[in-house]
Tab-separated table of C-alpha atoms and ligand atoms in Angstrom:
chain	number	residue	atom	x	y	z
A	13	MET	CA	-5.666	-7.831	19.754
A	14	VAL	CA	-8.166	-5.202	18.743
A	15	GLU	CA	-10.386	-4.063	15.939
A	16	ILE	CA	-9.704	-0.441	14.934
A	17	VAL	CA	-12.509	1.674	13.500
A	18	LEU	CA	-12.288	5.250	12.249
A	19	GLN	CA	-15.627	7.043	12.028
A	20	ASN	CA	-15.737	10.239	9.952
A	21	ILE	CA	-12.260	11.215	11.050
A	22	GLN	CA	-11.035	14.628	10.012
A	23	LYS	CA	-7.877	16.538	10.856
A	24	ASN	CA	-7.415	20.220	10.092
A	25	PHE	CA	-4.179	22.118	10.539
A	26	GLY	CA	-5.478	25.692	10.464
A	27	ASP	CA	-7.288	26.046	7.138
A	28	PHE	CA	-5.610	22.982	5.671
A	29	ILE	CA	-7.476	19.675	5.801
A	30	ALA	CA	-4.851	16.931	6.133
A	31	VAL	CA	-7.388	14.081	6.537
A	32	LYS	CA	-10.910	14.430	5.181
A	33	ASN	CA	-13.889	12.707	6.693
A	34	SER	CA	-12.410	9.195	6.597
A	35	ASN	CA	-13.983	5.895	7.525
A	36	LEU	CA	-12.023	2.733	7.997
A	37	LYS	CA	-12.261	-0.634	9.694
A	38	VAL	CA	-9.183	-2.702	10.507
A	39	LYS	CA	-10.284	-6.131	11.641
A	40	THR	CA	-8.724	-7.953	14.564
A	41	GLY	CA	-5.456	-9.577	13.491
A	42	GLU	CA	-5.427	-7.925	10.087
A	43	PHE	CA	-2.319	-6.522	8.396
A	44	PHE	CA	-3.741	-3.318	6.994
A	45	VAL	CA	-1.685	-1.064	4.707
A	46	MET	CA	-2.299	2.641	4.160
A	47	LEU	CA	-0.821	3.539	0.791
A	48	GLY	CA	-0.496	6.881	-0.939
A	49	PRO	CA	1.900	9.542	-2.181
A	50	SER	CA	3.847	11.842	0.087
A	51	GLY	CA	1.664	14.332	1.944
A	52	CYS	CA	-1.642	12.479	1.419
A	53	GLY	CA	-2.334	12.162	5.154
A	54	LYS	CA	-1.136	8.650	6.008
A	55	THR	CA	1.055	9.631	8.941
A	56	THR	CA	-1.559	12.009	10.313
A	57	THR	CA	-4.129	9.179	10.244
A	58	LEU	CA	-1.713	6.850	12.014
A	59	ARG	CA	-0.854	9.484	14.613
A	60	MET	CA	-4.570	9.941	15.327
A	61	ILE	CA	-4.985	6.187	15.857
A	62	ALA	CA	-1.972	6.262	18.183
A	63	GLY	CA	-3.324	9.203	20.158
A	64	LEU	CA	-0.442	11.486	19.180
A	65	GLU	CA	-2.764	13.783	17.253
A	66	ILE	CA	-6.295	14.766	18.270
A	67	PRO	CA	-8.858	14.553	15.433
A	68	THR	CA	-10.703	17.765	14.601
A	69	SER	CA	-13.865	15.666	14.314
A	70	GLY	CA	-14.927	12.034	14.246
A	71	ASN	CA	-14.312	9.053	16.479
A	72	ILE	CA	-11.646	6.404	16.920
A	73	MET	CA	-12.942	3.122	18.264
A	74	LEU	CA	-10.838	0.271	19.598
A	75	ASP	CA	-13.024	-2.832	20.001
A	76	ASN	CA	-16.136	-0.655	20.202
A	77	ASN	CA	-14.611	1.593	22.891
A	78	ASN	CA	-14.413	5.229	21.942
A	79	VAL	CA	-10.774	6.193	22.605
A	80	THR	CA	-10.813	9.518	20.744
A	81	SER	CA	-10.049	11.522	23.856
A	82	LEU	CA	-7.640	9.032	25.436
A	83	ARG	CA	-3.931	9.817	25.562
A	84	ALA	CA	-1.440	7.678	23.639
A	85	SER	CA	-0.264	5.990	26.830
A	86	GLN	CA	-3.811	4.857	27.576
A	87	ARG	CA	-4.343	3.095	24.238
A	88	ASP	CA	-2.043	0.070	24.463
A	89	ILE	CA	-0.786	0.573	20.925
A	90	ALA	CA	2.840	0.365	19.770
A	91	PHE	CA	4.147	2.822	17.196
A	92	VAL	CA	7.160	1.794	15.110
A	93	PHE	CA	8.712	4.820	13.398
A	94	GLN	CA	10.856	4.970	10.334
A	95	LEU	CA	13.613	6.668	12.255
A	96	PHE	CA	13.337	4.505	15.305
A	97	ALA	CA	15.139	6.113	18.175
A	98	LEU	CA	16.997	3.270	19.841
A	99	TYR	CA	18.914	4.233	22.959
A	100	PRO	CA	22.489	4.325	21.662
A	101	HIS	CA	24.095	3.926	25.085
A	102	LEU	CA	22.156	0.723	25.841
A	103	ASN	CA	22.760	-2.738	24.445
A	104	VAL	CA	20.158	-4.705	22.489
A	105	GLU	CA	18.788	-6.495	25.529
A	106	LYS	CA	18.324	-3.250	27.446
A	107	ASN	CA	16.737	-1.546	24.447
A	108	ILE	CA	14.205	-4.338	24.021
A	109	SER	CA	13.408	-4.601	27.714
A	110	PHE	CA	13.120	-0.828	28.181
A	111	PRO	CA	9.302	-0.596	27.985
A	112	LEU	CA	8.932	-3.494	30.416
A	113	ARG	CA	11.318	-1.912	32.907
A	114	MET	CA	9.284	1.275	32.648
A	115	GLN	CA	6.225	-0.792	33.544
A	116	LYS	CA	8.190	-2.135	36.553
A	117	MET	CA	7.660	-5.697	35.451
A	118	LYS	CA	9.352	-8.459	37.482
A	119	SER	CA	12.877	-9.111	36.209
A	120	SER	CA	12.264	-12.854	35.718
A	121	GLU	CA	9.326	-12.077	33.452
A	122	ILE	CA	11.307	-9.420	31.589
A	123	LYS	CA	14.041	-11.970	30.955
A	124	GLU	CA	11.545	-14.490	29.631
A	125	ARG	CA	9.840	-11.977	27.326
A	126	VAL	CA	13.165	-10.709	25.932
A	127	ARG	CA	14.244	-14.302	25.305
A	128	GLU	CA	10.999	-15.067	23.502
A	129	VAL	CA	11.132	-11.939	21.327
A	130	SER	CA	14.794	-12.247	20.452
A	131	GLN	CA	14.206	-15.856	19.419
A	132	LEU	CA	11.292	-14.803	17.269
A	133	LEU	CA	13.390	-12.141	15.556
A	134	ARG	CA	16.540	-14.282	15.500
A	135	ILE	CA	18.673	-11.731	17.321
A	136	GLU	CA	19.557	-13.785	20.431
A	137	HIS	CA	23.244	-13.628	19.526
A	138	LEU	CA	23.099	-9.816	19.520
A	139	LEU	CA	21.556	-9.275	22.941
A	140	LYS	CA	24.788	-8.013	24.507
A	141	SER	CA	25.825	-5.904	21.500
A	142	ASN	CA	25.688	-2.154	21.528
A	143	VAL	CA	22.936	-0.971	19.155
A	144	SER	CA	25.233	1.598	17.543
A	145	THR	CA	27.353	-1.243	16.122
A	146	LEU	CA	24.406	-2.929	14.364
A	147	ALA	CA	23.575	-2.954	10.660
A	148	GLY	CA	20.278	-1.400	9.448
A	149	GLY	CA	18.296	-4.638	9.316
A	150	ASP	CA	19.356	-5.671	12.819
A	151	ARG	CA	18.543	-2.235	14.213
A	152	GLN	CA	15.110	-2.600	12.633
A	153	ARG	CA	14.664	-5.970	14.324
A	154	VAL	CA	15.622	-4.469	17.673
A	155	ALA	CA	13.085	-1.690	17.141
A	156	LEU	CA	10.468	-4.301	16.320
A	157	GLY	CA	11.510	-6.352	19.317
A	158	ARG	CA	11.017	-3.361	21.578
A	159	ALA	CA	7.531	-2.873	20.145
A	160	ILE	CA	6.520	-6.548	20.305
A	161	VAL	CA	7.832	-7.207	23.815
A	162	ARG	CA	5.028	-5.145	25.364
A	163	ARG	CA	2.434	-7.360	23.654
A	164	PRO	CA	0.376	-4.337	22.672
A	165	ALA	CA	-3.164	-4.608	21.347
A	166	ALA	CA	-2.068	-3.254	17.936
A	167	PHE	CA	0.976	-2.101	16.005
A	168	LEU	CA	1.244	1.050	13.964
A	169	MET	CA	4.169	1.203	11.570
A	170	ASP	CA	5.155	4.326	9.677
A	171	GLU	CA	7.371	3.412	6.714
A	172	PRO	CA	9.452	1.221	9.022
A	173	LEU	CA	11.584	-0.051	6.145
A	174	GLY	CA	12.011	3.342	4.504
A	175	THR	CA	15.691	3.765	5.293
A	176	LEU	CA	16.804	0.305	4.213
A	177	ASP	CA	18.300	-0.493	0.829
A	178	THR	CA	16.201	-2.473	-1.651
A	179	GLU	CA	17.623	-5.901	-0.890
A	180	PHE	CA	17.177	-5.511	2.860
A	181	ARG	CA	13.758	-4.037	2.393
A	182	GLU	CA	12.525	-7.046	0.470
A	183	LYS	CA	13.949	-9.367	3.116
A	184	MET	CA	12.437	-7.370	5.953
A	185	CYS	CA	9.076	-7.236	4.158
A	186	LEU	CA	8.969	-11.005	4.140
A	187	GLU	CA	10.172	-11.214	7.725
A	188	LEU	CA	7.605	-8.736	8.922
A	189	ARG	CA	4.854	-10.605	7.161
A	190	LYS	CA	6.053	-13.920	8.597
A	191	LEU	CA	6.222	-12.353	12.023
A	192	HIS	CA	2.688	-11.103	11.609
A	193	ASN	CA	1.491	-14.550	10.560
A	194	ARG	CA	2.940	-15.889	13.804
A	195	ILE	CA	1.744	-13.272	16.256
A	196	GLN	CA	-1.420	-12.235	14.368
A	197	ALA	CA	-1.356	-8.728	15.827
A	198	THR	CA	-3.635	-6.081	14.358
A	199	THR	CA	-1.238	-3.932	12.331
A	200	VAL	CA	-1.632	-0.678	10.433
A	201	TYR	CA	1.327	-0.158	8.134
A	202	VAL	CA	1.991	3.061	6.225
A	203	THR	CA	3.935	3.152	2.990
A	204	HIS	CA	4.131	5.029	-0.309
A	205	ASP	CA	5.478	1.910	-2.021
A	206	GLN	CA	2.769	0.012	-3.854
A	207	THR	CA	4.858	-3.163	-4.220
A	208	GLU	CA	5.374	-3.255	-0.456
A	209	ALA	CA	1.643	-2.707	0.033
A	210	MET	CA	0.676	-5.438	-2.409
A	211	THR	CA	3.066	-8.017	-0.953
A	212	MET	CA	2.293	-7.358	2.680
A	213	GLY	CA	-1.282	-6.205	3.077
A	214	ASP	CA	-4.331	-8.327	3.841
A	215	LYS	CA	-6.107	-5.093	2.970
A	216	ILE	CA	-4.930	-1.842	1.445
A	217	ALA	CA	-6.444	1.629	1.745
A	218	VAL	CA	-5.315	3.967	-1.023
A	219	MET	CA	-5.193	7.626	0.028
A	220	ASN	CA	-4.760	10.831	-1.908
A	221	GLN	CA	-5.086	14.441	-0.809
A	222	GLY	CA	-6.401	13.522	2.619
A	223	LYS	CA	-9.060	11.123	1.338
A	224	ILE	CA	-9.309	7.359	1.461
A	225	LEU	CA	-10.206	6.615	-2.139
A	226	GLN	CA	-10.663	2.874	-1.870
A	227	ASN	CA	-9.920	0.007	0.424
A	228	GLY	CA	-9.947	-3.696	-0.195
A	229	THR	CA	-7.745	-6.721	-0.735
A	230	PRO	CA	-4.686	-6.258	-2.973
A	231	ASN	CA	-6.523	-8.218	-5.690
A	232	GLU	CA	-9.620	-5.994	-5.493
A	233	ILE	CA	-7.572	-2.814	-5.555
A	234	TYR	CA	-5.548	-4.060	-8.504
A	235	SER	CA	-8.335	-5.476	-10.607
A	236	LYS	CA	-11.210	-3.185	-9.654
A	237	PRO	CA	-9.819	0.298	-9.131
A	238	ARG	CA	-12.702	2.685	-8.587
A	239	SER	CA	-10.810	5.707	-9.812
A	240	LYS	CA	-8.119	6.587	-12.299
A	241	PHE	CA	-5.834	7.556	-9.435
A	242	VAL	CA	-6.064	4.114	-7.820
A	243	GLY	CA	-5.633	2.412	-11.213
A	244	SER	CA	-2.482	4.373	-11.886
A	245	PHE	CA	-0.998	4.202	-8.385
A	246	ILE	CA	-1.213	0.416	-8.127
A	247	GLY	CA	0.657	-1.855	-10.518
A	248	SER	CA	4.055	-1.658	-12.124
A	249	PRO	CA	4.182	-0.803	-14.936
A	250	SER	CA	1.153	1.342	-14.376
A	251	MET	CA	-2.284	0.899	-15.958
A	252	ASN	CA	-2.653	2.368	-19.458
A	253	PHE	CA	-5.347	4.989	-19.957
A	254	ILE	CA	-6.506	5.075	-23.553
A	255	PRO	CA	-8.696	7.981	-24.622
A	256	ILE	CA	-12.096	6.981	-25.980
A	257	ASP	CA	-13.294	8.961	-29.002
A	258	SER	CA	-16.673	9.996	-27.647
A	259	ALA	CA	-19.071	10.030	-24.695
A	260	ILE	CA	-20.483	6.699	-23.484
A	261	GLU	CA	-24.240	6.358	-23.555
A	262	LYS	CA	-26.109	4.228	-21.072
A	263	GLY	CA	-26.532	0.797	-22.677
A	264	ALA	CA	-23.439	1.179	-24.926
A	265	THR	CA	-21.814	-2.090	-25.997
A	266	SER	CA	-18.897	-0.696	-27.951
A	267	ILE	CA	-16.424	2.164	-27.902
A	268	PHE	CA	-14.230	3.779	-30.540
A	269	ILE	CA	-10.550	4.415	-30.054
A	270	ASP	CA	-8.678	6.212	-32.796
A	271	GLY	CA	-11.430	5.156	-35.190
A	272	ASN	CA	-11.299	1.443	-34.210
A	273	GLU	CA	-14.369	-0.157	-32.681
A	274	PHE	CA	-14.010	-2.299	-29.557
A	275	ASN	CA	-16.783	-4.294	-27.897
A	276	ILE	CA	-17.327	-3.689	-24.207
A	277	PRO	CA	-19.692	-5.172	-21.637
A	278	GLU	CA	-23.052	-3.375	-21.725
A	279	GLN	CA	-22.767	-0.171	-19.692
A	280	HIS	CA	-25.324	0.462	-16.977
A	281	GLU	CA	-24.530	4.134	-16.778
A	282	GLY	CA	-23.278	6.800	-19.133
A	283	THR	CA	-20.435	9.282	-18.834
A	284	ILE	CA	-20.856	12.931	-17.984
A	285	ALA	CA	-17.758	13.860	-19.973
A	286	ASP	CA	-17.166	13.680	-23.715
A	287	LYS	CA	-13.564	12.667	-23.202
A	288	ASN	CA	-13.247	9.388	-21.350
A	289	PHE	CA	-10.662	6.684	-20.840
A	290	ILE	CA	-10.474	2.951	-20.814
A	291	GLY	CA	-7.903	1.605	-18.362
A	292	ILE	CA	-6.075	-1.504	-19.482
A	293	ARG	CA	-3.313	-3.258	-17.555
A	294	PRO	CA	-0.094	-3.808	-19.555
A	295	GLU	CA	-0.482	-7.594	-19.284
A	296	LYS	CA	-3.933	-7.364	-20.898
A	297	MET	CA	-2.487	-5.788	-24.050
A	298	THR	CA	-0.871	-7.685	-26.886
A	299	LEU	CA	0.751	-7.003	-30.210
A	300	SER	CA	-1.490	-7.800	-33.122
A	301	GLU	CA	-0.786	-8.619	-36.748
A	302	ASN	CA	-3.565	-6.705	-38.390
A	303	GLN	CA	-6.045	-4.982	-36.050
A	304	GLY	CA	-5.574	-2.449	-33.295
A	305	ILE	CA	-3.998	0.879	-32.446
A	306	SER	CA	-1.009	1.670	-34.646
A	307	GLY	CA	2.174	2.672	-32.911
A	308	GLU	CA	5.919	2.715	-32.907
A	309	VAL	CA	8.103	0.919	-30.395
A	310	TYR	CA	9.864	3.471	-28.251
A	311	ALA	CA	11.643	1.110	-25.869
A	312	SER	CA	11.831	-2.533	-24.967
A	313	GLU	CA	12.811	-3.580	-21.444
A	314	TYR	CA	13.817	-7.187	-21.036
A	315	LEU	CA	12.888	-8.286	-17.513
A	316	GLY	CA	13.976	-11.919	-17.574
A	317	THR	CA	10.591	-13.598	-17.635
A	318	ARG	CA	8.867	-10.951	-19.745
A	319	ASN	CA	9.382	-7.942	-21.963
A	320	VAL	CA	7.846	-4.555	-21.271
A	321	LEU	CA	7.383	-2.511	-24.418
A	322	THR	CA	6.794	1.228	-24.435
A	323	ILE	CA	4.838	2.136	-27.543
A	324	ASN	CA	4.069	5.594	-28.877
A	325	THR	CA	0.743	5.977	-30.674
A	326	GLU	CA	-1.384	8.835	-31.943
A	327	VAL	CA	-3.481	8.551	-28.783
A	328	GLY	CA	-0.706	8.301	-26.196
A	329	GLN	CA	2.200	6.266	-24.931
A	330	PHE	CA	1.386	2.803	-23.592
A	331	LYS	CA	3.159	-0.029	-21.815
A	332	VAL	CA	2.572	-3.550	-23.062
A	333	ARG	CA	3.799	-6.589	-21.163
A	334	VAL	CA	4.589	-9.410	-23.561
A	335	SER	CA	6.332	-12.750	-23.419
A	336	LYS	CA	10.121	-12.638	-23.252
A	337	ASP	CA	10.213	-14.442	-26.610
A	338	ILE	CA	8.612	-11.571	-28.489
A	339	LYS	CA	11.461	-9.590	-29.966
A	340	VAL	CA	10.834	-6.102	-31.298
A	341	SER	CA	13.211	-3.241	-31.889
A	342	PRO	CA	12.856	0.463	-31.191
A	343	LEU	CA	11.195	2.375	-34.062
A	344	GLU	CA	9.466	-0.807	-35.312
A	345	ASN	CA	5.837	-0.264	-36.339
A	346	VAL	CA	3.356	-2.406	-34.432
A	347	LYS	CA	-0.342	-2.656	-33.658
A	348	ILE	CA	-1.653	-2.959	-30.131
A	349	SER	CA	-4.799	-4.860	-29.374
A	350	PHE	CA	-6.446	-5.670	-26.079
A	351	ASP	CA	-9.396	-7.420	-24.588
A	352	SER	CA	-11.709	-4.488	-23.960
A	353	HIS	CA	-13.777	-6.687	-21.614
A	354	SER	CA	-10.833	-6.596	-19.238
A	355	GLY	CA	-10.756	-2.808	-19.240
A	356	ILE	CA	-12.338	-0.294	-16.936
A	357	ILE	CA	-13.995	2.827	-18.239
A	358	PHE	CA	-13.207	6.033	-16.367
A	359	ASP	CA	-15.300	9.150	-16.696
A	360	GLY	CA	-13.022	11.931	-17.938
A	361	THR	CA	-14.579	14.513	-15.617
A	362	SER	CA	-14.868	12.673	-12.325
A	363	ASP	CA	-12.029	10.141	-12.966
A	364	LYS	CA	-14.372	7.546	-11.397
A	365	ALA	CA	-14.760	4.044	-12.841
A	366	LEU	CA	-18.043	3.558	-14.700
A	367	GLN	CA	-18.382	-0.145	-14.498
A	368	SER	CA	-17.185	-2.717	-12.073
A	369	ALA	CA	-14.048	-4.206	-13.503
A	370	TYR	CA	-13.992	-7.499	-15.337
A	371	MET	CA	-10.364	-8.206	-14.834
A	372	THR	CA	-8.976	-11.190	-13.071
A	373	ILE	CA	-5.368	-11.664	-12.039
B	429	LIG	P1	4.765	11.493	4.056
B	429	LIG	O1	4.898	10.104	3.529
B	429	LIG	O2	5.508	12.506	3.256
B	429	LIG	O3	4.979	11.619	5.531
B	429	LIG	P2	1.946	11.464	4.589
B	429	LIG	O4	0.992	10.870	3.631
B	429	LIG	O5	2.294	10.662	5.781
B	429	LIG	O6	3.235	11.890	3.809
B	429	LIG	P3	1.194	13.510	6.446
B	429	LIG	O7	2.524	13.521	7.132
B	429	LIG	O8	0.067	12.888	7.151
B	429	LIG	O9	1.330	12.866	5.003
B	429	LIG	O10	0.821	15.015	6.079
B	429	LIG	C1	-0.363	15.345	5.387
B	429	LIG	C2	-0.371	16.825	5.151
B	429	LIG	O11	-0.553	17.498	6.389
B	429	LIG	C3	0.924	17.358	4.568
B	429	LIG	O12	0.624	18.352	3.615
B	429	LIG	C4	1.647	17.961	5.742
B	429	LIG	O13	2.470	19.029	5.351
B	429	LIG	C5	0.475	18.431	6.599
B	429	LIG	N1	0.834	18.417	8.030
B	429	LIG	C6	1.159	17.336	8.756
B	429	LIG	N2	1.401	17.669	10.034
B	429	LIG	C7	1.191	19.012	10.127
B	429	LIG	C8	1.261	19.967	11.189
B	429	LIG	N3	1.571	19.598	12.418
B	429	LIG	N4	0.970	21.244	10.879
B	429	LIG	C9	0.636	21.626	9.639
B	429	LIG	N5	0.524	20.775	8.595
B	429	LIG	C10	0.820	19.490	8.827
């Protein structure tokens, strides 16, 4: 298993910069998720790690060895695609053993490896089946089996669950994670789905427009987003951004929202912009009897263990996660309050977080 390090990696396609000057370290045995919207450069980054794309500048290191100029076949890395091309004319056993046969491995060893992998993935009973007769989840397992059987130094996975329906996806997420816990292979996993990223990743790197905006544990990314983009991309429902009435001075201990004063931790820096935002997670907001931002209930979504309220106010529409026992009806007038110490202030010009977050989850 290897450590993967990207040093100032950049990829240009003509004038277009698909990946901008990115740095990243994936530790040995880590399950590392690259998360971001479509077109942000995730696949290009993965393809550069695999050796399928040559970086315009920067270095790719595997265990301190510079592999930037090595071909894909020289890197000992397995790439699992979303649209995995299984060989339709071969059965499961032959599909899984294919890379070993290409390596001209001894047939007794091939047999042993295929047995081991199919046991691990619980597809022993399918070994003689034709892959074209398999359901989506089983095909995915075969694709994984074919990747694992080589015992590569690392796995790269590009939205491998993308084509599966929700139920299967959730199952496969858990299976993949369990598999990783057993084989502890360094894995870089690309997805645009933040729930998938949060449930699977030891670490997550959030990308947008070719840049890695932040990387850290799911908890760090959730509770200490360093930019408005990261705050809004992670979490469902998304973080609320409430406009603050004025600029924040260095040393400020309170803010005004719609004329109401809220205490905040003392700020060590001020904002450049006049218009700024405080980001509050829906579960850190509550309905209040007398104080807070006035609003009208727009919708109430009952989610079994909790209620998510959408509330329209003079300063925007917000989501509030409340206990399932709180019953409110659309058009009802309410007041929203929140613990401003659990908020993060974002500069309206740079969208960067001013303070380190105080939230805990
Ligand atoms: P998706 O989830 O949609 O695949 P992504 O985050 O993986 O998105 P990339 O596939 O890495 O994004 O693409 C990043 C940007 O680079 C996109 O705007 C894409 O159109 C562009 N791009 C990728 N490959 C090429 C190429 N070979 N030539 C020109 N532009 C490319």
